């Protein structure tokens, strides 16, 4: 079983810092960076989930759902949800059969590689947003 605790810990740390950040910091770009990250994590989770569902011979890829911009005060929660969704998709990908080559860029990598990359993305975004 893949240990996704580094991802969930990094996401929760960043989300907590966003929730505690003053409005001025969020307006100065921290919320924008966090929303961009949440959207990226969400897209990666969707690709992994689609690959798992598509392995049964589905009719094609559904359009990706983009996380909405619900405002600067909820971006920490949005980031937490996206990170947990990705962690769950990684658990499923690690437990299930390997995806085919048409599944997408995130499924061409081992789940552990996707996990490591996601943790790096979270750390980099946190440094940019809250420096």
mmCIF file of C-alpha atoms in Angstrom:
data_model
loop_
_atom_site.group_PDB
_atom_site.id
_atom_site.type_symbol
_atom_site.label_atom_id
_atom_site.label_comp_id
_atom_site.label_asym_id
_atom_site.label_seq_id
_atom_site.Cartn_x
_atom_site.Cartn_y
_atom_site.Cartn_z
ATOM 1 C CA UNK A 1 0.000 0.000 0.000
ATOM 2 C CA UNK A 2 1.319 3.415 -0.984
ATOM 3 C CA UNK A 3 1.978 5.765 1.944
ATOM 4 C CA UNK A 4 0.482 9.106 0.932
ATOM 5 C CA UNK A 5 1.035 10.713 4.332
ATOM 6 C CA UNK A 6 3.783 13.036 2.992
ATOM 7 C CA UNK A 7 1.251 14.490 0.551
ATOM 8 C CA UNK A 8 -1.581 14.798 3.046
ATOM 9 C CA UNK A 9 0.749 16.325 5.642
ATOM 10 C CA UNK A 10 2.103 18.896 3.172
ATOM 11 C CA UNK A 11 -1.376 19.777 1.911
ATOM 12 C CA UNK A 12 -2.827 20.101 5.423
ATOM 13 C CA UNK A 13 0.099 22.270 6.549
ATOM 14 C CA UNK A 14 -0.325 24.619 3.586
ATOM 15 C CA UNK A 15 -4.133 24.655 3.935
ATOM 16 C CA UNK A 16 -3.863 25.489 7.648
ATOM 17 C CA UNK A 17 -1.461 28.329 6.893
ATOM 18 C CA UNK A 18 -3.880 29.687 4.290
ATOM 19 C CA UNK A 19 -6.796 29.509 6.707
ATOM 20 C CA UNK A 20 -4.774 31.473 9.257
ATOM 21 C CA UNK A 21 -3.372 33.999 6.768
ATOM 22 C CA UNK A 22 -4.581 37.582 6.913
ATOM 23 C CA UNK A 23 -6.827 38.821 4.144
ATOM 24 C CA UNK A 24 -4.070 41.093 2.839
ATOM 25 C CA UNK A 25 -1.696 38.135 2.336
ATOM 26 C CA UNK A 26 -4.392 36.164 0.531
ATOM 27 C CA UNK A 27 -5.147 39.136 -1.722
ATOM 28 C CA UNK A 28 -1.449 39.634 -2.484
ATOM 29 C CA UNK A 29 -1.348 36.358 -4.357
ATOM 30 C CA UNK A 30 -1.339 33.548 -1.811
ATOM 31 C CA UNK A 31 -4.926 32.589 -2.656
ATOM 32 C CA UNK A 32 -4.194 32.649 -6.385
ATOM 33 C CA UNK A 33 -1.170 30.362 -6.000
ATOM 34 C CA UNK A 34 -3.149 27.996 -3.767
ATOM 35 C CA UNK A 35 -6.108 27.839 -6.165
ATOM 36 C CA UNK A 36 -3.762 27.094 -9.059
ATOM 37 C CA UNK A 37 -2.250 24.252 -7.018
ATOM 38 C CA UNK A 38 -5.667 22.926 -5.957
ATOM 39 C CA UNK A 39 -6.757 22.866 -9.585
ATOM 40 C CA UNK A 40 -3.599 21.018 -10.625
ATOM 41 C CA UNK A 41 -3.943 18.420 -7.865
ATOM 42 C CA UNK A 42 -7.611 17.987 -8.777
ATOM 43 C CA UNK A 43 -6.785 17.428 -12.449
ATOM 44 C CA UNK A 44 -4.147 14.842 -11.548
ATOM 45 C CA UNK A 45 -6.635 13.006 -9.354
ATOM 46 C CA UNK A 46 -9.231 13.066 -12.141
ATOM 47 C CA UNK A 47 -6.721 11.620 -14.626
ATOM 48 C CA UNK A 48 -5.832 8.784 -12.263
ATOM 49 C CA UNK A 49 -9.495 8.049 -11.536
ATOM 50 C CA UNK A 50 -10.370 8.154 -15.220
ATOM 51 C CA UNK A 51 -7.550 5.745 -16.026
ATOM 52 C CA UNK A 52 -8.805 3.334 -13.379
ATOM 53 C CA UNK A 53 -12.379 3.550 -14.673
ATOM 54 C CA UNK A 54 -11.299 3.557 -18.320
ATOM 55 C CA UNK A 55 -9.376 0.329 -18.019
ATOM 56 C CA UNK A 56 -12.675 -1.486 -18.460
ATOM 57 C CA UNK A 57 -13.129 -0.192 -22.033
ATOM 58 C CA UNK A 58 -15.054 3.042 -21.491
ATOM 59 C CA UNK A 59 -16.352 5.271 -24.275
ATOM 60 C CA UNK A 60 -13.719 7.975 -23.932
ATOM 61 C CA UNK A 61 -12.440 10.688 -21.730
ATOM 62 C CA UNK A 62 -14.871 13.000 -20.042
ATOM 63 C CA UNK A 63 -13.854 16.655 -19.971
ATOM 64 C CA UNK A 64 -11.871 17.564 -16.880
ATOM 65 C CA UNK A 65 -13.790 19.397 -14.195
ATOM 66 C CA UNK A 66 -12.061 22.598 -13.107
ATOM 67 C CA UNK A 67 -12.207 23.598 -9.472
ATOM 68 C CA UNK A 68 -14.153 26.874 -9.261
ATOM 69 C CA UNK A 69 -12.800 30.080 -7.795
ATOM 70 C CA UNK A 70 -15.024 30.377 -4.729
ATOM 71 C CA UNK A 71 -13.053 33.209 -3.163
ATOM 72 C CA UNK A 72 -9.950 33.756 -1.113
ATOM 73 C CA UNK A 73 -11.443 32.615 2.170
ATOM 74 C CA UNK A 74 -12.180 29.040 1.049
ATOM 75 C CA UNK A 75 -9.056 28.303 -0.947
ATOM 76 C CA UNK A 76 -7.471 26.483 2.004
ATOM 77 C CA UNK A 77 -10.415 24.107 2.113
ATOM 78 C CA UNK A 78 -10.331 23.653 -1.652
ATOM 79 C CA UNK A 79 -6.644 22.777 -1.463
ATOM 80 C CA UNK A 80 -7.280 20.268 1.326
ATOM 81 C CA UNK A 81 -10.054 18.567 -0.669
ATOM 82 C CA UNK A 82 -7.963 18.393 -3.846
ATOM 83 C CA UNK A 83 -4.986 16.976 -1.962
ATOM 84 C CA UNK A 84 -7.076 14.313 -0.255
ATOM 85 C CA UNK A 85 -8.717 13.406 -3.573
ATOM 86 C CA UNK A 86 -5.290 12.916 -5.128
ATOM 87 C CA UNK A 87 -4.141 10.815 -2.177
ATOM 88 C CA UNK A 88 -7.185 8.551 -2.600
ATOM 89 C CA UNK A 89 -6.632 8.280 -6.357
ATOM 90 C CA UNK A 90 -3.000 7.349 -5.716
ATOM 91 C CA UNK A 91 -4.088 4.639 -3.257
ATOM 92 C CA UNK A 92 -6.407 3.205 -5.895
ATOM 93 C CA UNK A 93 -3.775 3.437 -8.636
ATOM 94 C CA UNK A 94 -1.202 1.676 -6.472
ATOM 95 C CA UNK A 95 -3.652 -1.108 -5.614
ATOM 96 C CA UNK A 96 -5.097 -1.584 -9.106
ATOM 97 C CA UNK A 97 -3.735 -2.833 -12.404
ATOM 98 C CA UNK A 98 -1.349 -0.679 -14.400
ATOM 99 C CA UNK A 99 -3.006 1.798 -16.752
ATOM 100 C CA UNK A 100 -2.566 1.632 -20.481
ATOM 101 C CA UNK A 101 -0.458 4.107 -22.452
ATOM 102 C CA UNK A 102 -3.480 6.170 -23.555
ATOM 103 C CA UNK A 103 -4.505 6.921 -19.993
ATOM 104 C CA UNK A 104 -2.591 10.180 -19.692
ATOM 105 C CA UNK A 105 0.637 11.665 -18.378
ATOM 106 C CA UNK A 106 0.005 10.949 -14.698
ATOM 107 C CA UNK A 107 -0.737 7.299 -15.306
ATOM 108 C CA UNK A 108 2.418 6.721 -17.342
ATOM 109 C CA UNK A 109 4.367 7.164 -14.098
ATOM 110 C CA UNK A 110 4.404 4.938 -11.084
ATOM 111 C CA UNK A 111 2.069 6.150 -8.315
ATOM 112 C CA UNK A 112 5.096 6.758 -6.083
ATOM 113 C CA UNK A 113 6.548 9.121 -8.713
ATOM 114 C CA UNK A 114 3.254 11.003 -8.981
ATOM 115 C CA UNK A 115 3.186 11.224 -5.185
ATOM 116 C CA UNK A 116 6.733 12.621 -4.986
ATOM 117 C CA UNK A 117 5.982 15.145 -7.719
ATOM 118 C CA UNK A 118 2.784 16.269 -5.982
ATOM 119 C CA UNK A 119 4.606 16.797 -2.680
ATOM 120 C CA UNK A 120 7.199 18.921 -4.499
ATOM 121 C CA UNK A 121 4.424 20.972 -6.126
ATOM 122 C CA UNK A 122 2.801 21.622 -2.751
ATOM 123 C CA UNK A 123 6.113 22.626 -1.143
ATOM 124 C CA UNK A 124 6.993 24.955 -4.032
ATOM 125 C CA UNK A 125 3.551 26.580 -4.068
ATOM 126 C CA UNK A 126 3.629 27.095 -0.301
ATOM 127 C CA UNK A 127 7.030 28.776 -0.576
ATOM 128 C CA UNK A 128 5.786 31.071 -3.377
ATOM 129 C CA UNK A 129 2.498 31.912 -1.657
ATOM 130 C CA UNK A 130 3.655 32.536 1.880
ATOM 131 C CA UNK A 131 7.213 33.784 1.597
#
